XYZ file of C-alpha atoms in Angstrom:
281
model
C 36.787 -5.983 10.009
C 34.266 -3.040 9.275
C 30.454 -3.157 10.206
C 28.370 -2.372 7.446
C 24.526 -1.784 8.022
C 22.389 -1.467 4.384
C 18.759 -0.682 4.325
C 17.447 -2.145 1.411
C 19.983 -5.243 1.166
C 17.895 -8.234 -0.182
C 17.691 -6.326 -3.919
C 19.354 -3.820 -6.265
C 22.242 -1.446 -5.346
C 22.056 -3.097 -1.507
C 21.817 -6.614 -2.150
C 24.994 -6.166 -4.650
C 26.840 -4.046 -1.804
C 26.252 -6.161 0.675
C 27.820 -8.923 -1.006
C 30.653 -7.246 -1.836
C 31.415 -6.394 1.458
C 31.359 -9.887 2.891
C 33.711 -11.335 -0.003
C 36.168 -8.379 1.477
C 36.141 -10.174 4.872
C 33.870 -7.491 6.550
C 30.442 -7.831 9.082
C 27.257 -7.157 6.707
C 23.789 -6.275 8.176
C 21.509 -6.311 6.127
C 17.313 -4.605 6.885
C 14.437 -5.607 4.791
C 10.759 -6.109 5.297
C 10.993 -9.424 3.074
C 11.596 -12.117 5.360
C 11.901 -14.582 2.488
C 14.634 -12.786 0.854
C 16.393 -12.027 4.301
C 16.400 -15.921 4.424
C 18.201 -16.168 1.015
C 20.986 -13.709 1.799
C 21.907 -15.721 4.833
C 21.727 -19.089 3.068
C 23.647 -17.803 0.005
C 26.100 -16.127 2.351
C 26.542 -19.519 4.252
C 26.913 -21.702 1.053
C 29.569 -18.648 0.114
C 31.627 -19.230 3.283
C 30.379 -15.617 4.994
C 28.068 -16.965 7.077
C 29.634 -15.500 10.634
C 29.750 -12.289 9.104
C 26.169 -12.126 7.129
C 23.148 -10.605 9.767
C 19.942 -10.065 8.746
C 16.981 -7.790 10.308
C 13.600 -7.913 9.484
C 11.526 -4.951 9.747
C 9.136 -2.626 7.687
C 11.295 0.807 7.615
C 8.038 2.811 7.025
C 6.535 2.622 10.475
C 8.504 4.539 13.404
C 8.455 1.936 15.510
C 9.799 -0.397 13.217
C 13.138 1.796 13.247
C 13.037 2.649 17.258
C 13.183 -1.399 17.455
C 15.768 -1.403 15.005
C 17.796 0.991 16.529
C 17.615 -0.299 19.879
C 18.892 -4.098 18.061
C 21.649 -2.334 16.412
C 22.961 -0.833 19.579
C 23.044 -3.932 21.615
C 24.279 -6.257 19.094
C 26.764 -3.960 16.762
C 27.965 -1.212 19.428
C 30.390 -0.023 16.622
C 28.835 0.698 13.068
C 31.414 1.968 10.175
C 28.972 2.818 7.624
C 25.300 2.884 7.319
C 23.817 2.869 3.659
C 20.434 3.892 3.561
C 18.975 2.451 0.018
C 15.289 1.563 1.141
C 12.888 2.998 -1.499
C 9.532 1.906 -2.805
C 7.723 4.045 -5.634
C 4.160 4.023 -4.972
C 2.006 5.595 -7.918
C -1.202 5.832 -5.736
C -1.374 7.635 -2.298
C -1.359 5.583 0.678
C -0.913 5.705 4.045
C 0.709 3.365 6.995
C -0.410 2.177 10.089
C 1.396 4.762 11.874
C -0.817 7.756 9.982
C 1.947 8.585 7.612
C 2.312 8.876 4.055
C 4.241 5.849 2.792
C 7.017 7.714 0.680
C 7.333 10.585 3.278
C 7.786 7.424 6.168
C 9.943 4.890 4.057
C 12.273 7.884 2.109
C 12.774 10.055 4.490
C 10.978 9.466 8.189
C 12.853 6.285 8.158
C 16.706 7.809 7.089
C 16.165 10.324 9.302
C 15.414 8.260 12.724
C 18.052 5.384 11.638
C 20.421 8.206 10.790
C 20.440 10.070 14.658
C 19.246 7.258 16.146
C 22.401 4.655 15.227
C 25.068 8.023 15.963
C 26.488 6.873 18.517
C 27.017 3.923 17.294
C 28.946 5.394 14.326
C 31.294 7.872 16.381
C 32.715 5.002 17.921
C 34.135 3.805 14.087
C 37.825 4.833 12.959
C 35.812 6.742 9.694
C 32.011 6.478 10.477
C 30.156 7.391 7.140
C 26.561 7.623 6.283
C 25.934 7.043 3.000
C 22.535 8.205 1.935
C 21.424 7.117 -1.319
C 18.831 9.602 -2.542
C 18.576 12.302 -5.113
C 20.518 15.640 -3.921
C 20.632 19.211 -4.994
C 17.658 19.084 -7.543
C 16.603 22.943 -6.684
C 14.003 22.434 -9.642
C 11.854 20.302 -7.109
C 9.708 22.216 -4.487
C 8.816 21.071 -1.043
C 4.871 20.891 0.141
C 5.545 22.626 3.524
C 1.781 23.297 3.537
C 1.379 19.967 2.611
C 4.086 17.501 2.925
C 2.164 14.166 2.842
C 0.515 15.137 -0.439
C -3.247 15.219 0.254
C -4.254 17.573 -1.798
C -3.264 16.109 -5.364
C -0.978 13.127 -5.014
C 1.619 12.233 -7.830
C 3.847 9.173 -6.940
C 7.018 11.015 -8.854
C 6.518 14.238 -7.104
C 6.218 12.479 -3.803
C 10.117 10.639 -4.787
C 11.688 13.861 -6.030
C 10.279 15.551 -2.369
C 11.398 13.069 -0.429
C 14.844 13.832 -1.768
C 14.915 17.818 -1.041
C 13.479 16.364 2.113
C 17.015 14.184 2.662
C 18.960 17.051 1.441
C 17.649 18.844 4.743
C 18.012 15.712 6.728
C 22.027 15.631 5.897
C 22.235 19.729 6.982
C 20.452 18.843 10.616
C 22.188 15.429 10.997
C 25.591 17.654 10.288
C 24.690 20.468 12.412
C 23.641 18.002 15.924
C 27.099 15.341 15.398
C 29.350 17.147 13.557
C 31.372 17.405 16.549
C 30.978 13.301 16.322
C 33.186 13.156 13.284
C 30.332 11.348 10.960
C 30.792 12.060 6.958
C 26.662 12.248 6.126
C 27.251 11.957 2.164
C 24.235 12.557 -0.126
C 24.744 10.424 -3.367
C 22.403 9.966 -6.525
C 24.070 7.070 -8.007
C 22.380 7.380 -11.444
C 19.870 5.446 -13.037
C 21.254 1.896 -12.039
C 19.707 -1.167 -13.407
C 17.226 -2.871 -11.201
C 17.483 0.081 -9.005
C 14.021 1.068 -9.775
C 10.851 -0.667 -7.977
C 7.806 0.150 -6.692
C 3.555 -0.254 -7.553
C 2.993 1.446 -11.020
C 0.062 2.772 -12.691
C -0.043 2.110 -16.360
C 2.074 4.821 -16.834
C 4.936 4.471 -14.935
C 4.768 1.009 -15.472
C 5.760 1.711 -19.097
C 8.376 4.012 -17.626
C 9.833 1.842 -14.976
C 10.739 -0.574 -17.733
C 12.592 1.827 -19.769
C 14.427 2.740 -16.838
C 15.190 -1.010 -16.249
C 16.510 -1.304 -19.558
C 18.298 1.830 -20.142
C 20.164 1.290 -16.642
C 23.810 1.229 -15.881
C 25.112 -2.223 -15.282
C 24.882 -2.159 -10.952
C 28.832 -2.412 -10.201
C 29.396 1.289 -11.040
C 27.039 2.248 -8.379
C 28.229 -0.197 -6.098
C 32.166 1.103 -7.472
C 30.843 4.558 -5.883
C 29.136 4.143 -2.709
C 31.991 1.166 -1.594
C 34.579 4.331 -2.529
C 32.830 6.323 -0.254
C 32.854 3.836 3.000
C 36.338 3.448 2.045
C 37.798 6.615 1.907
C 34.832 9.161 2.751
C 35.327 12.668 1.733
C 36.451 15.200 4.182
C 33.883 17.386 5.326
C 31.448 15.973 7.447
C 28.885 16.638 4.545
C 28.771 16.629 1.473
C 26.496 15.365 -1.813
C 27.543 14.152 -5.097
C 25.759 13.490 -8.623
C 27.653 10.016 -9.388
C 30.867 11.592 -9.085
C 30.297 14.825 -9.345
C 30.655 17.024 -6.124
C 27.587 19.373 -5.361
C 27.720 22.391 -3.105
C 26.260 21.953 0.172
C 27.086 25.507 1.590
C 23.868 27.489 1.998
C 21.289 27.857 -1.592
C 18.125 26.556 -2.191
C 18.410 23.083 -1.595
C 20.613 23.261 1.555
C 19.223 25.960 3.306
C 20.217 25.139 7.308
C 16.854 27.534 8.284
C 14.515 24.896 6.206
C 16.293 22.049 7.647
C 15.326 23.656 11.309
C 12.213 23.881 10.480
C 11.743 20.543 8.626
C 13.193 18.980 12.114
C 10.594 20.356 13.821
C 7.885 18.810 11.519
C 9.392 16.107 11.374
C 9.411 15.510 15.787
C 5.722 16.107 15.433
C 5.563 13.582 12.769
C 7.015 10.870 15.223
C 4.880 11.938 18.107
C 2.041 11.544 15.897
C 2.875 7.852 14.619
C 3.363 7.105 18.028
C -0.672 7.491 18.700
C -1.128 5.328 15.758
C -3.602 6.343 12.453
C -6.461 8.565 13.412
């Protein structure tokens, strides 16, 4: 029986994975902020005769000490983690900022994937084939970063903020690789495609109109749970590596993958958590 951890579980691409994996017989635990839908996924698991096997942890991924708590549950209650599938995501058209200090896409997208990524290691290296499967938008070279500006002050756009925060992850899979490769962890990068449901957030006008086309013009959900469940099972090789749906992307060195911006982004990102640990100005 594996242990499978998913960020995100109660909707889309996570809620669909994480039933799948407790009809296969394996341990599911699930993180969300909704406590409501946490309660469904353990009563639907119950009526569904998974109900030993179906945890659920609530918690709001886009403060740090939110994930430090979460961390320190997962490490005294599943010492052994097989795979960790980080899906949390929440567009936000309008700037705004957590309790913490932090910008909400920079905190939930990346802050978050980064801390539950080092952070539950060790529990992973203890697994047969750990993988972390982070589901995110790699090797778009087209996309800058803000180093100068990272949380976005200075001219805000919701769909800039998603498409940084997955350059950012890009850099978060070259530092995770280069502190545990020794570990044996597969960090896998994965855009799944535009998936059906997959899409939610707080729109303007605008993107509502967008969002919806999206919605419809989605891929039915199974193929992206089809290639994130074929990853857990059988994870590639090399302790990193990225794909567009199933399409491999090179991870050695270039723009996007560039081991001296993930140093640096590191560093930002330890001041970062410092910083949330004062609390907002």
């Amino acid at each position: 029986m594996k242990t499978i951890m998913i960020t995100g579980g109660t909707s889309g691409l996570g809620q669909a994975l994480a039933r799948t994996y407790l009809e296969r017989g394996d341990r599911v635990v699930v993180v969300s902020r909704s406590a409501g839908k946490g309660e469904a996924y353990l009563r639907q698991a119950e009526k569904d005769g998974h109900g030993g096997r179906a945890f659920f942890i609530e918690a709001d991924l886009s403060l740090v000490n939110e994930n430090q708590r979460v961390v320190e549950k997962v490490k005294s209650d599943f010492p052994v983690v097989d795979a960790l599938v980080l899906c949390a995501r929440f567009f936000r058209s309008y700037r705004r900022v957590t309790s913490e200090g932090i910008e909400h896409h920079l905190a939930l997208f990346y802050l978050s994937r980064y801390l539950l990524s080092h952070g539950l290691a060790e529990c992973l290296e203890k697994a047969p084939e750990p993988v972390v499967v982070n589901v995110a938008g790699p090797g778009n070279h087209m996309v800058r970063i803000h180093w100068d500006d990272l949380e976005l002050e200075r001219g805000y756009d919701g769909w800039d903020a998603m498409l940084q925060g997955g350059r950012l992850n890009d850099l978060l899979g070259v530092h995770f690789d280069t502190e545990h490769q020794e570990r044996g962890i597969h960090y896998v990068l994965l855009f799944p495609g535009n998936i059906a449901g997959g899409f939610v957030g707080e729109f303007d006008p605008v993107m509502t109109v967008r969002a919806e086309e999206m919605r419809r013009a989605g891929a039915p959900i199974q193929g992206g749970v089809r290639l994130v469940s074929a990853l857990i099972d059988s994870p590639p090789s090399e302790t990193l590596s990225a794909f567009q749906e199933r399409r491999p992307i090179n991870v050695q060195g270039g723009s996007t993958f560039d081991s001296d911006d993930a140093k640096r982004l590191h560093d930002i990102t330890q001041d970062l958590i410092q910083r949330a640990g004062r609390g907002a100005p």
